[in-house]
Amino acid sequence: MVEIKIVAFDDAHCGLIRTVREQVFIQEQQIDPEIEFDDLDSEAVHVLVMDGEQPLGTGRILADGHIGHIGRIAIMKAARGQGLGAKVVQALVEYAQQQGYPRVDLGAQTHAVDFYRKLGFMPYGEEFMEANIPHQAMEQMLA
């Protein structure tokens, strides 16, 4: 049974989070590990998608004043197409609402802009490059 939970980047969860991000970002997208794993993981709140002992996906949110910055959304290749990415984003948005943030933002890889638009995010600003991948800033105002 698939479980989606809010976790810290602690001894119990960091290995599972790293497994997903290493596979998706470092292996598939060829992102430099030094860029992928930063000092912010320990400050962030993470979502972890598990199927029993198997990690399927992850994402994180960082607080910047009263804004939540969502990032590092990753779903293992074999688990894609099941709506898990949307569930990760929704869990992070719900967390932001519980914290009273008036808005959340993220940097979407440009191929994923429509995915985030369907989840209520709107693009703003110009496209930018991050880790040699084109991105678009997007935001969602929260009630």
Tab-separated table of N, CA and C in Angstrom:
chain	number	residue	atom	x	y	z
A	1	MET	N	0.840	-1.191	0.000
A	1	MET	CA	0.000	0.000	0.000
A	1	MET	C	0.884	1.253	0.000
A	2	VAL	N	0.563	2.178	-0.861
A	2	VAL	CA	1.352	3.404	-0.991
A	2	VAL	C	0.986	4.377	0.127
A	3	GLU	N	2.021	4.910	0.767
A	3	GLU	CA	1.846	5.857	1.870
A	3	GLU	C	2.616	7.133	1.542
A	4	ILE	N	1.973	8.274	1.772
A	4	ILE	CA	2.603	9.576	1.558
A	4	ILE	C	2.689	10.257	2.901
A	5	LYS	N	3.931	10.586	3.321
A	5	LYS	CA	4.074	11.160	4.652
A	5	LYS	C	5.067	12.317	4.659
A	6	ILE	N	4.859	13.210	5.613
A	6	ILE	CA	5.763	14.333	5.858
A	6	ILE	C	6.858	13.826	6.785
A	7	VAL	N	8.117	14.055	6.389
A	7	VAL	CA	9.245	13.566	7.182
A	7	VAL	C	10.349	14.619	7.240
A	8	ALA	N	11.283	14.400	8.141
A	8	ALA	CA	12.489	15.215	8.221
A	8	ALA	C	13.610	14.496	7.469
A	9	PHE	N	14.659	15.228	7.140
A	9	PHE	CA	15.841	14.645	6.501
A	9	PHE	C	16.747	14.127	7.613
A	10	ASP	N	16.264	13.075	8.293
A	10	ASP	CA	16.961	12.530	9.453
A	10	ASP	C	17.497	11.136	9.136
A	11	ASP	N	18.092	10.507	10.117
A	11	ASP	CA	18.696	9.191	9.898
A	11	ASP	C	17.689	8.165	9.377
A	12	ALA	N	16.449	8.283	9.802
A	12	ALA	CA	15.434	7.315	9.396
A	12	ALA	C	14.991	7.498	7.946
A	13	HIS	N	15.136	8.715	7.400
A	13	HIS	CA	14.564	8.998	6.086
A	13	HIS	C	15.548	9.481	5.022
A	14	CYS	N	16.697	9.997	5.414
A	14	CYS	CA	17.590	10.612	4.416
A	14	CYS	C	18.066	9.612	3.370
A	15	GLY	N	18.316	8.375	3.747
A	15	GLY	CA	18.745	7.374	2.772
A	15	GLY	C	17.682	7.083	1.733
A	16	LEU	N	16.428	7.046	2.155
A	16	LEU	CA	15.311	6.797	1.233
A	16	LEU	C	15.130	7.972	0.283
A	17	ILE	N	15.193	9.190	0.813
A	17	ILE	CA	15.078	10.398	-0.011
A	17	ILE	C	16.230	10.452	-1.012
A	18	ARG	N	17.436	10.181	-0.555
A	18	ARG	CA	18.610	10.203	-1.423
A	18	ARG	C	18.490	9.160	-2.542
A	19	THR	N	17.954	7.988	-2.229
A	19	THR	CA	17.794	6.937	-3.235
A	19	THR	C	16.961	7.437	-4.413
A	20	VAL	N	15.843	8.072	-4.119
A	20	VAL	CA	14.962	8.572	-5.177
A	20	VAL	C	15.656	9.682	-5.961
A	21	ARG	N	16.216	10.648	-5.267
A	21	ARG	CA	16.832	11.779	-5.953
A	21	ARG	C	18.081	11.380	-6.724
A	22	GLU	N	18.841	10.422	-6.227
A	22	GLU	CA	20.000	9.940	-6.980
A	22	GLU	C	19.564	9.293	-8.286
A	23	GLN	N	18.515	8.483	-8.226
A	23	GLN	CA	18.033	7.808	-9.427
A	23	GLN	C	17.478	8.805	-10.444
A	24	VAL	N	16.596	9.694	-9.986
A	24	VAL	CA	15.905	10.605	-10.900
A	24	VAL	C	16.808	11.740	-11.373
A	25	PHE	N	17.420	12.449	-10.457
A	25	PHE	CA	18.164	13.643	-10.844
A	25	PHE	C	19.600	13.348	-11.291
A	26	ILE	N	20.295	12.487	-10.571
A	26	ILE	CA	21.708	12.253	-10.887
A	26	ILE	C	21.854	11.244	-12.024
A	27	GLN	N	21.163	10.113	-11.934
A	27	GLN	CA	21.287	9.089	-12.979
A	27	GLN	C	20.534	9.476	-14.258
A	28	GLU	N	19.234	9.786	-14.133
A	28	GLU	CA	18.432	10.066	-15.329
A	28	GLU	C	18.745	11.429	-15.951
A	29	GLN	N	18.820	12.473	-15.114
A	29	GLN	CA	18.952	13.833	-15.642
A	29	GLN	C	20.396	14.343	-15.630
A	30	GLN	N	21.309	13.536	-15.147
A	30	GLN	CA	22.734	13.869	-15.167
A	30	GLN	C	23.072	15.153	-14.408
A	31	ILE	N	22.368	15.396	-13.309
A	31	ILE	CA	22.647	16.562	-12.472
A	31	ILE	C	23.820	16.226	-11.552
A	32	ASP	N	24.723	17.169	-11.403
A	32	ASP	CA	25.894	17.006	-10.551
A	32	ASP	C	25.441	16.764	-9.108
A	33	PRO	N	25.934	15.712	-8.464
A	33	PRO	CA	25.538	15.422	-7.070
A	33	PRO	C	25.800	16.594	-6.117
A	34	GLU	N	26.820	17.391	-6.384
A	34	GLU	CA	27.112	18.536	-5.517
A	34	GLU	C	26.027	19.599	-5.610
A	35	ILE	N	25.361	19.678	-6.754
A	35	ILE	CA	24.246	20.616	-6.910
A	35	ILE	C	22.987	20.022	-6.290
A	36	GLU	N	22.773	18.738	-6.514
A	36	GLU	CA	21.540	18.086	-6.062
A	36	GLU	C	21.419	18.041	-4.549
A	37	PHE	N	22.486	17.690	-3.873
A	37	PHE	CA	22.421	17.575	-2.417
A	37	PHE	C	23.113	18.776	-1.801
A	38	ASP	N	22.302	19.658	-1.230
A	38	ASP	CA	22.807	20.909	-0.660
A	38	ASP	C	22.612	20.912	0.856
A	39	ASP	N	23.045	21.975	1.461
A	39	ASP	CA	22.922	22.105	2.915
A	39	ASP	C	21.495	22.400	3.360
A	40	LEU	N	20.591	22.602	2.403
A	40	LEU	CA	19.221	22.980	2.749
A	40	LEU	C	18.336	21.783	3.104
A	41	ASP	N	18.768	20.584	2.746
A	41	ASP	CA	17.934	19.409	3.043
A	41	ASP	C	17.617	19.281	4.527
A	42	SER	N	18.583	19.572	5.375
A	42	SER	CA	18.348	19.431	6.817
A	42	SER	C	17.389	20.486	7.352
A	43	GLU	N	17.248	21.609	6.635
A	43	GLU	CA	16.315	22.670	7.040
A	43	GLU	C	14.911	22.460	6.470
A	44	ALA	N	14.813	21.655	5.428
A	44	ALA	CA	13.555	21.481	4.708
A	44	ALA	C	12.648	20.458	5.387
A	45	VAL	N	11.373	20.549	5.050
A	45	VAL	CA	10.397	19.522	5.377
A	45	VAL	C	10.197	18.719	4.095
A	46	HIS	N	10.219	17.406	4.205
A	46	HIS	CA	10.177	16.539	3.032
A	46	HIS	C	8.893	15.721	3.007
A	47	VAL	N	8.487	15.360	1.801
A	47	VAL	CA	7.425	14.370	1.602
A	47	VAL	C	8.118	13.130	1.062
A	48	LEU	N	7.718	11.991	1.572
A	48	LEU	CA	8.275	10.725	1.119
A	48	LEU	C	7.118	9.803	0.760
A	49	VAL	N	7.185	9.241	-0.444
A	49	VAL	CA	6.183	8.281	-0.904
A	49	VAL	C	6.806	6.894	-0.787
A	50	MET	N	6.142	6.046	-0.045
A	50	MET	CA	6.649	4.698	0.197
A	50	MET	C	5.608	3.659	-0.212
A	51	ASP	N	6.104	2.546	-0.755
A	51	ASP	CA	5.280	1.365	-0.983
A	51	ASP	C	5.955	0.258	-0.184
A	52	GLY	N	5.481	0.055	1.031
A	52	GLY	CA	6.151	-0.861	1.943
A	52	GLY	C	7.512	-0.297	2.304
A	53	GLU	N	8.572	-1.029	1.975
A	53	GLU	CA	9.938	-0.579	2.252
A	53	GLU	C	10.560	0.156	1.067
A	54	GLN	N	9.835	0.242	-0.049
A	54	GLN	CA	10.370	0.803	-1.290
A	54	GLN	C	10.015	2.287	-1.437
A	55	PRO	N	11.026	3.177	-1.527
A	55	PRO	CA	10.728	4.592	-1.773
A	55	PRO	C	10.347	4.809	-3.238
A	56	LEU	N	9.257	5.546	-3.457
A	56	LEU	CA	8.783	5.797	-4.818
A	56	LEU	C	8.928	7.250	-5.239
A	57	GLY	N	8.924	8.166	-4.271
A	57	GLY	CA	8.980	9.575	-4.633
A	57	GLY	C	9.281	10.449	-3.446
A	58	THR	N	9.610	11.705	-3.758
A	58	THR	CA	9.930	12.659	-2.714
A	58	THR	C	9.768	14.084	-3.237
A	59	GLY	N	9.810	15.016	-2.320
A	59	GLY	CA	9.795	16.442	-2.609
A	59	GLY	C	10.090	17.159	-1.306
A	60	ARG	N	10.361	18.466	-1.399
A	60	ARG	CA	10.658	19.207	-0.173
A	60	ARG	C	10.096	20.611	-0.260
A	61	ILE	N	9.999	21.238	0.918
A	61	ILE	CA	9.587	22.633	1.001
A	61	ILE	C	10.501	23.335	2.003
A	62	LEU	N	10.927	24.519	1.606
A	62	LEU	CA	11.768	25.366	2.448
A	62	LEU	C	11.005	26.638	2.767
A	63	ALA	N	11.136	27.097	3.989
A	63	ALA	CA	10.494	28.350	4.389
A	63	ALA	C	11.450	29.501	4.148
A	64	ASP	N	10.910	30.578	3.578
A	64	ASP	CA	11.658	31.818	3.394
A	64	ASP	C	10.727	32.920	3.861
A	65	GLY	N	10.820	33.240	5.141
A	65	GLY	CA	9.846	34.167	5.703
A	65	GLY	C	8.495	33.485	5.704
A	66	HIS	N	7.562	34.058	4.963
A	66	HIS	CA	6.216	33.493	4.895
A	66	HIS	C	5.922	32.881	3.538
A	67	ILE	N	6.958	32.517	2.807
A	67	ILE	CA	6.790	31.881	1.506
A	67	ILE	C	7.374	30.481	1.583
A	68	GLY	N	6.663	29.524	1.020
A	68	GLY	CA	7.179	28.168	0.952
A	68	GLY	C	7.754	27.910	-0.427
A	69	HIS	N	8.995	27.459	-0.474
A	69	HIS	CA	9.656	27.130	-1.731
A	69	HIS	C	9.643	25.612	-1.909
A	70	ILE	N	8.873	25.153	-2.876
A	70	ILE	CA	8.755	23.724	-3.162
A	70	ILE	C	9.836	23.340	-4.165
A	71	GLY	N	10.417	22.165	-3.968
A	71	GLY	CA	11.430	21.709	-4.911
A	71	GLY	C	11.746	20.239	-4.751
A	72	ARG	N	12.652	19.795	-5.622
A	72	ARG	CA	13.178	18.423	-5.589
A	72	ARG	C	12.062	17.381	-5.689
A	73	ILE	N	11.036	17.678	-6.510
A	73	ILE	CA	9.954	16.718	-6.738
A	73	ILE	C	10.491	15.631	-7.659
A	74	ALA	N	10.463	14.392	-7.198
A	74	ALA	CA	11.002	13.281	-7.979
A	74	ALA	C	10.193	12.018	-7.733
A	75	ILE	N	9.875	11.325	-8.814
A	75	ILE	CA	9.163	10.044	-8.749
A	75	ILE	C	9.988	9.025	-9.533
A	76	MET	N	10.201	7.871	-8.935
A	76	MET	CA	10.946	6.805	-9.605
A	76	MET	C	10.255	6.435	-10.921
A	77	LYS	N	11.053	6.151	-11.918
A	77	LYS	CA	10.544	5.888	-13.270
A	77	LYS	C	9.430	4.829	-13.274
A	78	ALA	N	9.618	3.739	-12.569
A	78	ALA	CA	8.640	2.646	-12.558
A	78	ALA	C	7.316	3.037	-11.906
A	79	ALA	N	7.316	4.118	-11.123
A	79	ALA	CA	6.105	4.538	-10.405
A	79	ALA	C	5.402	5.727	-11.065
A	80	ARG	N	5.919	6.199	-12.188
A	80	ARG	CA	5.305	7.363	-12.846
A	80	ARG	C	3.991	6.981	-13.512
A	81	GLY	N	3.151	7.990	-13.713
A	81	GLY	CA	1.865	7.774	-14.364
A	81	GLY	C	0.772	7.324	-13.413
A	82	GLN	N	1.043	7.350	-12.114
A	82	GLN	CA	0.061	6.930	-11.118
A	82	GLN	C	-0.471	8.094	-10.290
A	83	GLY	N	-0.082	9.324	-10.665
A	83	GLY	CA	-0.539	10.495	-9.931
A	83	GLY	C	0.250	10.789	-8.668
A	84	LEU	N	1.379	10.110	-8.468
A	84	LEU	CA	2.145	10.306	-7.242
A	84	LEU	C	2.813	11.674	-7.180
A	85	GLY	N	3.263	12.174	-8.320
A	85	GLY	CA	3.871	13.510	-8.346
A	85	GLY	C	2.890	14.571	-7.882
A	86	ALA	N	1.657	14.481	-8.364
A	86	ALA	CA	0.619	15.426	-7.945
A	86	ALA	C	0.354	15.307	-6.448
A	87	LYS	N	0.360	14.089	-5.929
A	87	LYS	CA	0.118	13.892	-4.502
A	87	LYS	C	1.243	14.474	-3.658
A	88	VAL	N	2.490	14.367	-4.143
A	88	VAL	CA	3.616	14.970	-3.429
A	88	VAL	C	3.449	16.484	-3.373
A	89	VAL	N	3.140	17.097	-4.524
A	89	VAL	CA	2.971	18.553	-4.564
A	89	VAL	C	1.806	18.969	-3.679
A	90	GLN	N	0.696	18.258	-3.749
A	90	GLN	CA	-0.469	18.598	-2.933
A	90	GLN	C	-0.153	18.490	-1.446
A	91	ALA	N	0.620	17.487	-1.056
A	91	ALA	CA	0.991	17.336	0.356
A	91	ALA	C	1.851	18.514	0.807
A	92	LEU	N	2.748	18.980	-0.052
A	92	LEU	CA	3.596	20.128	0.289
A	92	LEU	C	2.781	21.418	0.351
A	93	VAL	N	1.822	21.578	-0.556
A	93	VAL	CA	0.950	22.757	-0.524
A	93	VAL	C	0.093	22.738	0.738
A	94	GLU	N	-0.441	21.584	1.107
A	94	GLU	CA	-1.232	21.467	2.343
A	94	GLU	C	-0.386	21.811	3.560
A	95	TYR	N	0.850	21.350	3.573
A	95	TYR	CA	1.749	21.689	4.678
A	95	TYR	C	1.938	23.207	4.742
A	96	ALA	N	2.153	23.835	3.598
A	96	ALA	CA	2.337	25.294	3.544
A	96	ALA	C	1.098	26.017	4.071
A	97	GLN	N	-0.084	25.527	3.717
A	97	GLN	CA	-1.329	26.128	4.212
A	97	GLN	C	-1.417	25.991	5.725
A	98	GLN	N	-1.057	24.835	6.248
A	98	GLN	CA	-1.086	24.613	7.697
A	98	GLN	C	-0.126	25.546	8.426
A	99	GLN	N	0.968	25.912	7.757
A	99	GLN	CA	1.948	26.826	8.351
A	99	GLN	C	1.540	28.287	8.203
A	100	GLY	N	0.460	28.529	7.449
A	100	GLY	CA	-0.030	29.889	7.266
A	100	GLY	C	0.684	30.682	6.182
A	101	TYR	N	1.413	30.009	5.303
A	101	TYR	CA	2.083	30.716	4.208
A	101	TYR	C	1.031	31.282	3.247
A	102	PRO	N	1.185	32.529	2.824
A	102	PRO	CA	0.234	33.087	1.867
A	102	PRO	C	0.463	32.607	0.434
A	103	ARG	N	1.680	32.094	0.154
A	103	ARG	CA	1.955	31.595	-1.194
A	103	ARG	C	3.091	30.584	-1.160
A	104	VAL	N	3.125	29.772	-2.204
A	104	VAL	CA	4.239	28.854	-2.429
A	104	VAL	C	4.748	29.095	-3.838
A	105	ASP	N	6.038	28.855	-4.027
A	105	ASP	CA	6.581	28.945	-5.370
A	105	ASP	C	7.500	27.774	-5.640
A	106	LEU	N	7.884	27.641	-6.891
A	106	LEU	CA	8.782	26.573	-7.302
A	106	LEU	C	9.420	26.945	-8.629
A	107	GLY	N	10.493	26.263	-8.942
A	107	GLY	CA	11.129	26.380	-10.247
A	107	GLY	C	10.847	25.106	-11.015
A	108	ALA	N	9.930	25.172	-11.976
A	108	ALA	CA	9.519	23.983	-12.736
A	108	ALA	C	10.433	23.783	-13.933
A	109	GLN	N	10.886	22.550	-14.139
A	109	GLN	CA	11.534	22.263	-15.410
A	109	GLN	C	10.487	22.562	-16.478
A	110	THR	N	10.904	23.206	-17.572
A	110	THR	CA	9.921	23.722	-18.530
A	110	THR	C	9.010	22.631	-19.088
A	111	HIS	N	9.475	21.407	-19.205
A	111	HIS	CA	8.606	20.333	-19.705
A	111	HIS	C	7.480	20.012	-18.716
A	112	ALA	N	7.614	20.467	-17.451
A	112	ALA	CA	6.619	20.157	-16.419
A	112	ALA	C	5.697	21.335	-16.096
A	113	VAL	N	5.782	22.423	-16.845
A	113	VAL	CA	4.960	23.606	-16.559
A	113	VAL	C	3.472	23.261	-16.580
A	114	ASP	N	3.013	22.508	-17.560
A	114	ASP	CA	1.585	22.163	-17.637
A	114	ASP	C	1.157	21.296	-16.451
A	115	PHE	N	2.022	20.402	-16.000
A	115	PHE	CA	1.747	19.578	-14.821
A	115	PHE	C	1.460	20.476	-13.619
A	116	TYR	N	2.328	21.461	-13.379
A	116	TYR	CA	2.156	22.352	-12.235
A	116	TYR	C	0.973	23.298	-12.433
A	117	ARG	N	0.731	23.707	-13.675
A	117	ARG	CA	-0.415	24.575	-13.960
A	117	ARG	C	-1.713	23.868	-13.565
A	118	LYS	N	-1.817	22.577	-13.843
A	118	LYS	CA	-3.010	21.793	-13.481
A	118	LYS	C	-3.188	21.703	-11.967
A	119	LEU	N	-2.093	21.900	-11.227
A	119	LEU	CA	-2.147	21.853	-9.765
A	119	LEU	C	-2.342	23.237	-9.146
A	120	GLY	N	-2.601	24.242	-10.000
A	120	GLY	CA	-2.917	25.570	-9.501
A	120	GLY	C	-1.772	26.563	-9.499
A	121	PHE	N	-0.646	26.224	-10.077
A	121	PHE	CA	0.494	27.139	-10.138
A	121	PHE	C	0.445	27.969	-11.412
A	122	MET	N	0.898	29.214	-11.301
A	122	MET	CA	0.942	30.125	-12.447
A	122	MET	C	2.385	30.560	-12.678
A	123	PRO	N	2.811	30.583	-13.952
A	123	PRO	CA	4.173	31.019	-14.241
A	123	PRO	C	4.345	32.519	-14.031
A	124	TYR	N	5.567	32.919	-13.682
A	124	TYR	CA	5.916	34.337	-13.609
A	124	TYR	C	7.387	34.495	-13.967
A	125	GLY	N	7.742	35.651	-14.458
A	125	GLY	CA	9.131	35.927	-14.803
A	125	GLY	C	9.585	35.196	-16.060
A	126	GLU	N	10.865	35.304	-16.299
A	126	GLU	CA	11.481	34.710	-17.486
A	126	GLU	C	11.984	33.301	-17.179
A	127	GLU	N	12.109	32.504	-18.222
A	127	GLU	CA	12.747	31.198	-18.065
A	127	GLU	C	14.174	31.408	-17.592
A	128	PHE	N	14.686	30.431	-16.849
A	128	PHE	CA	16.061	30.499	-16.373
A	128	PHE	C	16.683	29.108	-16.421
A	129	MET	N	17.995	29.064	-16.392
A	129	MET	CA	18.713	27.794	-16.408
A	129	MET	C	19.136	27.438	-14.991
A	130	GLU	N	18.918	26.183	-14.616
A	130	GLU	CA	19.393	25.658	-13.342
A	130	GLU	C	19.859	24.234	-13.605
A	131	ALA	N	21.079	23.927	-13.224
A	131	ALA	CA	21.677	22.607	-13.457
A	131	ALA	C	21.628	22.245	-14.949
A	132	ASN	N	21.826	23.246	-15.803
A	132	ASN	CA	21.812	23.078	-17.261
A	132	ASN	C	20.467	22.595	-17.809
A	133	ILE	N	19.397	22.867	-17.075
A	133	ILE	CA	18.037	22.492	-17.492
A	133	ILE	C	17.185	23.754	-17.455
A	134	PRO	N	16.425	24.047	-18.538
A	134	PRO	CA	15.564	25.239	-18.516
A	134	PRO	C	14.423	25.087	-17.508
A	135	HIS	N	14.191	26.158	-16.748
A	135	HIS	CA	13.157	26.191	-15.710
A	135	HIS	C	12.277	27.425	-15.880
A	136	GLN	N	11.098	27.359	-15.277
A	136	GLN	CA	10.160	28.475	-15.226
A	136	GLN	C	9.706	28.649	-13.780
A	137	ALA	N	9.829	29.875	-13.254
A	137	ALA	CA	9.309	30.158	-11.910
A	137	ALA	C	7.785	30.103	-11.947
A	138	MET	N	7.202	29.501	-10.922
A	138	MET	CA	5.746	29.387	-10.824
A	138	MET	C	5.350	29.609	-9.370
A	139	GLU	N	4.112	30.092	-9.173
A	139	GLU	CA	3.632	30.339	-7.820
A	139	GLU	C	2.156	29.983	-7.698
A	140	GLN	N	1.752	29.782	-6.453
A	140	GLN	CA	0.348	29.559	-6.132
A	140	GLN	C	0.025	30.363	-4.888
A	141	MET	N	-1.007	31.171	-4.976
A	141	MET	CA	-1.476	31.932	-3.821
A	141	MET	C	-2.350	30.994	-2.989
A	142	LEU	N	-2.187	31.041	-1.670
A	142	LEU	CA	-2.943	30.164	-0.782
A	142	LEU	C	-3.996	30.959	-0.025
A	143	ALA	N	-5.084	30.286	0.290
A	143	ALA	CA	-6.191	30.952	0.990
A	143	ALA	C	-5.823	31.191	2.451
